[in-house]
Amino acid sequence: MNKTQKMARLRALTQMVLDSHLGDLRAKASQRQATIEKLEGLRAPSPTLGEGAGISDALAALNFQIWAEARRAELSQILARQTAVWLDSRDHARQAFGKARGFDAVIEKTRPDPREKP
């Protein structure tokens, strides 16, 4: 295997690592966005009681509010964990991107100039 083939294989490996990190980042962002959307759904105004509402309606509305508040707290904790994981994944993707671009720069510098005469 000559130097050009080795460099091509190494470049392919760095690209695979970058693709892997970017895929992981997309998955983490998607999970985080789904949790954000769930939280936004719970922020909708709670149902108001009309004049004809009875005690059972009031209790149902109160139970919903209690449940919604507990669910918001749970989702907020999940979102905090997902955000931390997403930030770590973003940093790993940035590093992989930098390494891939750095390797591309090395390849460009080591490539012989076709304009030069031997």
XYZ file of C-alpha atoms in Angstrom:
118
model
C 0.000 0.000 0.000
C 1.520 3.316 -1.023
C 1.376 6.655 0.773
C -1.537 7.975 -1.298
C -3.664 4.920 -0.537
C -2.861 5.164 3.178
C -3.810 8.830 3.228
C -7.062 8.072 1.403
C -7.929 5.371 3.932
C -7.119 7.656 6.857
C -9.237 10.416 5.313
C -12.131 7.961 4.931
C -11.764 6.976 8.592
C -11.786 10.579 9.792
C -14.907 11.199 7.688
C -16.602 8.118 9.174
C -15.821 9.339 12.700
C -17.204 12.771 11.838
C -20.362 11.253 10.329
C -20.827 9.133 13.440
C -20.552 12.134 15.758
C -22.889 14.203 13.583
C -25.464 11.403 13.572
C -25.237 11.150 17.344
C -25.647 14.914 17.630
C -28.753 14.843 15.417
C -30.285 12.069 17.534
C -29.609 13.932 20.789
C -31.024 17.163 19.338
C -34.146 15.336 18.185
C -34.731 13.817 21.627
C -34.203 17.200 23.266
C -36.601 18.892 20.847
C -39.288 16.271 21.530
C -39.037 17.001 25.261
C -39.236 20.755 24.624
C -42.398 20.215 22.583
C -43.936 18.126 25.369
C -43.185 20.905 27.850
C -44.742 23.489 25.544
C -47.853 21.321 25.274
C -48.241 21.378 29.045
C -47.905 25.154 29.151
C -51.281 25.538 27.507
C -53.748 27.396 29.723
C -55.643 25.128 32.049
C -59.326 24.695 31.338
C -61.589 27.304 32.902
C -64.781 26.386 34.627
C -68.026 27.829 33.343
C -71.060 28.810 35.341
C -72.614 25.370 35.053
C -69.534 23.590 36.388
C -70.030 21.435 39.392
C -67.758 20.154 42.105
C -66.673 17.193 40.006
C -65.572 19.551 37.207
C -63.606 21.670 39.672
C -61.926 18.573 41.136
C -61.065 17.304 37.656
C -59.518 20.673 36.735
C -57.551 20.743 39.990
C -56.326 17.177 39.502
C -55.234 18.061 35.979
C -53.296 21.072 37.245
C -51.571 18.948 39.897
C -50.686 16.294 37.328
C -49.508 18.874 34.788
C -47.239 20.566 37.335
C -45.672 17.241 38.336
C -45.215 16.316 34.672
C -43.621 19.710 33.929
C -41.161 19.186 36.773
C -40.306 15.700 35.489
C -39.884 16.923 31.912
C -37.728 19.836 33.089
C -35.338 17.385 34.761
C -35.275 15.211 31.651
C -34.620 18.287 29.505
C -31.726 19.344 31.746
C -30.107 15.906 31.380
C -30.732 15.863 27.633
C -29.265 19.333 27.266
C -26.090 18.281 29.080
C -25.758 15.191 26.868
C -26.487 17.284 23.753
C -23.802 19.816 24.708
C -21.260 17.013 25.189
C -22.252 15.500 21.865
C -21.929 18.896 20.187
C -18.411 19.299 21.591
C -17.413 15.839 20.323
C -18.816 16.652 16.880
C -16.875 19.929 16.834
C -13.656 18.113 17.692
C -14.262 15.492 15.013
C -14.986 18.236 12.489
C -11.771 20.038 13.395
C -9.745 16.853 13.090
C -11.286 16.005 9.731
C -10.624 19.504 8.367
C -7.098 19.420 9.792
C -6.430 16.111 8.114
C -7.762 17.519 4.838
C -5.310 20.416 5.197
C -2.438 17.978 5.757
C -3.420 16.039 2.643
C -3.505 19.249 0.616
C -0.049 20.258 1.843
C 1.462 16.855 1.091
C -0.135 16.541 -2.328
C 2.362 17.215 -5.104
C 1.660 20.329 -7.153
C 0.759 19.250 -10.722
C 2.019 22.594 -12.078
C 5.572 21.934 -10.923
C 7.925 20.251 -13.342
C 9.890 17.275 -12.042
